[in-house]
Amino acid sequence: MPTSAEITSNISTDEFSSSLLRRRVENNKDHVSDDTPPTEVSESSSLSSSGDEHGDKSTNEGIIVDFLTVPQPALDLPSLTDISRTASGVALSSLALSSHKQFKNFIHKHEIPRKFLHVSIGFFGLELYRRGFDPNTVTPHLIFVLIVISCVDFIRFNVSKFNRLYCKYFGFLMREKEVSSVNGVIWYLLGVIIVLASFPKDIVMLSLLLLSWADTAASTFGRAYGYLTPKFNNKSLAGSMAAFVIGLISAITLYGYFIPKYTALVDSPGEILWNPETSRLNYYVLVFLSGLVGAVSEAVDLWNMDDNFTIPVISGTFMWAIIKICAV
């Protein structure tokens, strides 16, 4: 709706145009001959052809100035709707990029791919046990993988371009310190191989579950809630408690379900060390000690060695010794 100032401006423009029209008509009357009829110019028609009902002199073609049309360039200005849509699109794009960055940072901070692989190895081990795996056949394959990864690490440390390429494709499974140090997978394989070669099958499986599940739980809860609890050797009480609980669950899973269900089908005599009929350790004490050993082996720092190596070796050694001592 036009304002009072715009109405006043339009009226003034109408009066000016009418004055010019009358002056031109009078000039035509003075200069034309008597036999030439004067050109009839209708004020209303001129005004109507040169503007709207409010006397606006601007048209789509140009602006009327003293009856001459001055062309004006057409400005392709965006509408308010277009501007709004553009602004909304930019805002949504910025929000999406921000959320993607936050999601990426979350995955990197909490080592999601690495922990997923860590946990999945425990389930893979249980599946191998269910299928009746033979440690004597598994160990050579693990040794071969260990040699290959060790050679890759040797090349990484001596060829910087190869190291950058390796980190580009496998960095999501690595910690930042492993860019210039020994890959954690090497320690993992070395610990599992020693356990496989040294202990009975149930001790091997329990050590693997403590490494796979209890260590992951300790790392996850330690990072999330460790600041709320005391620390010892850079290990938080929150992480140790998580390792203890998951250690209990690991022992229950192995000795309470898998071994009773599958041992008659897949185990040879002597492959399972703990037997309730030949041990002074009852089932509940065994489960408790398994959780305790899992928490201790995760918290212990032996000469700053990688816990992927120390956890299976320490837990396997302790559980083997406890069961042996308590044997009838």
XYZ file of C-alpha atoms in Angstrom:
328
model
C 0.000 0.000 0.000
C 1.571 3.373 -1.075
C 2.544 5.800 1.613
C 1.394 9.416 1.805
C 4.778 10.590 0.520
C 4.479 8.338 -2.532
C 0.916 9.603 -3.237
C 2.067 13.231 -2.984
C 4.964 12.515 -5.339
C 2.655 10.850 -7.860
C 0.203 13.791 -7.789
C 3.026 16.285 -8.376
C 4.242 14.226 -11.318
C 0.711 14.143 -12.805
C 0.394 17.936 -12.556
C 3.806 18.430 -14.198
C 2.905 16.067 -17.058
C -0.460 17.788 -17.584
C 1.260 21.187 -17.741
C 3.698 19.931 -20.350
C 0.827 18.487 -22.377
C -1.124 21.759 -22.416
C 1.985 23.749 -23.386
C 2.703 21.419 -26.289
C -0.854 21.593 -27.561
C -0.724 25.393 -27.489
C 2.557 25.397 -29.417
C 1.049 23.140 -32.047
C -1.843 25.561 -32.483
C 0.580 28.446 -33.040
C 2.772 26.715 -35.622
C 0.351 24.686 -37.759
C -1.546 26.205 -40.699
C -5.252 26.905 -40.613
C -6.081 24.040 -43.015
C -4.130 21.557 -41.009
C -6.172 20.185 -38.192
C -4.373 20.252 -34.954
C -3.170 17.049 -33.605
C -5.515 15.933 -30.909
C -3.704 14.625 -28.001
C -5.762 13.339 -25.171
C -4.389 14.073 -21.775
C -6.066 11.059 -20.394
C -4.815 8.808 -23.172
C -1.273 10.120 -22.826
C -1.341 9.652 -19.131
C -2.920 6.245 -19.379
C -0.390 5.117 -21.953
C 2.506 6.417 -19.962
C 1.567 5.278 -16.504
C -0.872 3.517 -14.272
C -3.934 4.822 -12.549
C -1.833 6.357 -9.811
C 0.266 8.326 -12.305
C 3.362 6.116 -12.078
C 5.563 6.996 -15.048
C 7.737 3.886 -14.906
C 6.929 1.092 -17.339
C 8.471 -2.181 -18.319
C 10.091 -0.454 -21.298
C 11.540 2.587 -19.567
C 10.674 5.925 -17.918
C 8.563 8.672 -19.636
C 10.412 11.988 -19.531
C 8.779 14.787 -21.605
C 7.059 12.188 -23.783
C 10.342 10.385 -24.610
C 10.875 6.836 -23.517
C 14.295 6.302 -21.986
C 15.120 2.563 -21.951
C 16.238 1.245 -18.610
C 18.280 -1.935 -18.155
C 16.318 -4.780 -16.654
C 17.813 -5.847 -13.335
C 17.490 -9.551 -12.641
C 17.316 -9.228 -8.882
C 16.624 -12.315 -6.771
C 13.327 -12.409 -4.998
C 13.006 -12.602 -1.240
C 11.949 -16.219 -1.661
C 15.126 -17.037 -3.611
C 17.262 -15.255 -1.033
C 15.517 -17.132 1.750
C 16.001 -20.459 -0.016
C 19.667 -19.715 -0.670
C 20.250 -18.714 2.937
C 18.454 -21.823 4.133
C 20.527 -23.995 1.800
C 23.784 -22.475 2.988
C 22.710 -22.904 6.610
C 21.766 -26.552 6.051
C 25.025 -27.223 4.203
C 27.045 -25.651 6.999
C 25.101 -27.660 9.562
C 25.654 -30.874 7.599
C 29.376 -30.237 7.250
C 29.595 -29.412 10.940
C 27.735 -32.578 11.932
C 29.908 -34.683 9.620
C 33.031 -33.195 11.167
C 31.727 -33.825 14.676
C 30.835 -37.407 13.760
C 34.298 -37.937 12.263
C 35.949 -36.475 15.347
C 33.804 -38.688 17.583
C 34.845 -41.808 15.663
C 38.514 -40.807 15.787
C 38.444 -39.833 19.463
C 36.774 -43.044 20.628
C 38.614 -45.323 18.153
C 35.366 -46.894 16.941
C 36.802 -49.004 14.052
C 39.721 -50.211 16.179
C 37.457 -51.216 19.072
C 34.976 -52.873 16.749
C 37.768 -55.036 15.344
C 39.043 -55.685 18.878
C 35.649 -56.920 20.100
C 34.882 -58.935 16.973
C 38.003 -61.071 17.477
C 36.467 -62.439 20.689
C 33.335 -63.538 18.846
C 35.466 -64.979 16.060
C 37.419 -66.990 18.640
C 34.216 -68.393 20.136
C 33.052 -69.425 16.679
C 36.358 -71.183 16.074
C 35.966 -73.015 19.379
C 32.428 -74.073 18.452
C 33.793 -75.491 15.216
C 36.489 -77.401 17.098
C 39.600 -75.475 16.097
C 42.991 -77.036 16.659
C 45.601 -74.631 18.119
C 48.300 -76.520 16.233
C 46.698 -75.563 12.913
C 45.814 -71.971 13.837
C 49.232 -70.981 15.177
C 51.168 -71.333 11.878
C 48.685 -69.051 10.104
C 49.042 -66.418 12.803
C 52.833 -66.635 12.594
C 52.653 -66.043 8.838
C 50.450 -62.963 9.339
C 52.833 -61.724 12.033
C 55.799 -61.989 9.652
C 53.953 -60.134 6.883
C 52.864 -57.260 9.130
C 56.346 -57.037 10.658
C 57.838 -56.681 7.169
C 55.285 -54.004 6.330
C 56.240 -52.104 9.468
C 59.924 -52.371 8.579
C 59.211 -50.832 5.178
C 57.055 -48.137 6.778
C 59.861 -47.000 9.037
C 62.342 -46.776 6.163
C 60.174 -45.445 3.311
C 58.224 -42.345 4.270
C 56.049 -42.367 1.128
C 54.974 -45.929 1.854
C 54.235 -44.999 5.460
C 51.994 -42.133 4.317
C 50.209 -44.430 1.878
C 49.770 -47.105 4.552
C 48.395 -44.616 7.075
C 46.043 -43.216 4.447
C 44.268 -46.559 4.024
C 44.773 -48.200 7.420
C 45.108 -45.192 9.690
C 41.538 -45.603 10.947
C 42.706 -48.751 12.774
C 45.831 -47.135 14.210
C 46.578 -44.898 17.135
C 48.505 -41.729 16.455
C 51.623 -43.005 18.217
C 51.672 -46.046 15.911
C 52.410 -43.842 12.905
C 56.054 -43.837 13.973
C 56.131 -46.891 16.255
C 55.381 -50.606 16.120
C 51.873 -51.464 14.989
C 49.646 -52.701 17.825
C 48.576 -55.664 15.687
C 52.089 -57.076 15.983
C 51.868 -57.105 19.782
C 48.350 -58.539 19.560
C 49.441 -61.440 17.358
C 52.571 -62.061 19.392
C 50.588 -62.315 22.638
C 47.966 -64.635 21.138
C 50.617 -66.877 19.562
C 52.450 -67.273 22.894
C 49.195 -68.160 24.653
C 48.217 -70.645 21.938
C 51.570 -72.348 22.165
C 51.719 -72.456 25.973
C 48.308 -73.156 27.527
C 45.294 -75.493 27.272
C 42.370 -74.517 25.087
C 40.120 -73.057 27.801
C 42.935 -70.820 29.087
C 43.601 -69.706 25.506
C 39.946 -68.823 24.999
C 39.641 -67.006 28.336
C 42.802 -64.983 27.640
C 41.488 -64.056 24.197
C 38.131 -62.921 25.604
C 39.801 -60.837 28.302
C 41.994 -59.203 25.668
C 39.129 -58.656 23.253
C 36.301 -57.639 25.563
C 37.692 -56.621 28.966
C 40.447 -54.444 27.527
C 37.975 -52.684 25.215
C 35.582 -52.060 28.100
C 38.392 -50.672 30.252
C 39.467 -48.284 27.501
C 35.916 -47.130 26.761
C 34.801 -46.529 30.342
C 38.191 -45.229 31.401
C 38.054 -42.476 28.796
C 34.442 -41.649 29.537
C 34.441 -41.729 33.352
C 38.076 -42.015 34.393
C 38.214 -38.385 35.491
C 35.681 -39.216 38.220
C 37.803 -41.936 39.838
C 41.373 -42.275 41.159
C 44.172 -43.287 38.812
C 47.150 -45.575 39.185
C 49.868 -45.883 36.533
C 47.676 -43.815 34.224
C 44.913 -46.416 34.627
C 41.620 -45.270 36.114
C 39.510 -47.138 38.636
C 36.535 -46.756 36.296
C 38.383 -48.634 33.559
C 39.520 -51.364 35.945
C 35.979 -51.851 37.255
C 34.699 -52.171 33.691
C 37.412 -54.745 32.957
C 36.413 -56.678 36.086
C 32.714 -56.791 35.135
C 33.391 -57.787 31.533
C 35.907 -60.350 32.804
C 33.095 -61.928 34.813
C 30.877 -61.968 31.728
C 33.682 -63.501 29.656
C 34.177 -66.336 32.155
C 30.420 -66.958 32.384
C 30.186 -67.058 28.578
C 33.031 -69.547 28.286
C 32.672 -71.792 31.345
C 28.931 -71.384 31.785
C 27.790 -71.886 28.190
C 30.285 -72.772 25.462
C 32.404 -75.398 27.231
C 29.450 -77.277 28.813
C 27.602 -77.274 25.491
C 30.386 -78.080 23.026
C 33.241 -79.742 24.936
C 31.962 -83.260 24.317
C 31.799 -82.521 20.599
C 34.969 -80.532 19.949
C 37.466 -81.101 22.774
C 39.891 -83.940 23.185
C 40.759 -85.261 26.667
C 43.083 -82.887 28.500
C 42.377 -79.877 26.275
C 40.238 -78.214 28.968
C 42.192 -77.482 32.141
C 39.406 -76.591 34.573
C 36.986 -79.326 35.491
C 34.615 -78.950 38.462
C 35.087 -82.627 39.278
C 38.864 -82.390 39.521
C 39.301 -78.890 40.995
C 38.795 -77.293 44.380
C 37.661 -74.157 42.546
C 33.923 -74.080 42.147
C 32.334 -72.318 39.202
C 31.530 -69.060 41.009
C 35.012 -68.645 42.465
C 36.473 -69.331 39.021
C 34.283 -66.628 37.490
C 35.221 -64.125 40.202
C 38.934 -64.829 39.841
C 38.666 -64.487 36.063
C 37.200 -61.005 36.438
C 39.854 -60.054 38.978
C 42.700 -61.334 36.808
C 41.256 -59.494 33.820
C 41.200 -56.199 35.736
C 44.709 -56.682 37.148
C 46.277 -57.691 33.831
C 44.721 -54.645 32.176
C 45.955 -52.274 34.883
C 49.507 -53.622 35.173
C 52.191 -51.811 33.217
C 55.196 -54.044 32.541
C 58.134 -51.977 31.305
C 55.783 -49.831 29.239
C 54.940 -52.774 26.987
C 51.841 -52.800 24.803
C 48.777 -54.155 26.636
C 47.815 -56.153 23.544
C 50.760 -58.337 24.499
C 50.703 -58.183 28.292
C 46.973 -58.836 28.842
C 46.768 -62.303 27.225
C 50.160 -63.395 28.560
C 49.565 -62.201 32.151
C 45.946 -63.354 32.352
C 46.763 -66.717 30.785
C 49.687 -67.281 33.141
C 47.722 -66.336 36.267
C 44.625 -68.389 35.407
C 46.730 -71.406 34.468
C 48.638 -71.160 37.772
C 45.468 -70.717 39.872
C 43.693 -73.678 38.299
C 46.800 -75.841 38.561
C 47.306 -74.985 42.229
C 43.665 -75.726 43.024
C 43.597 -79.031 41.171
C 42.756 -82.079 43.263
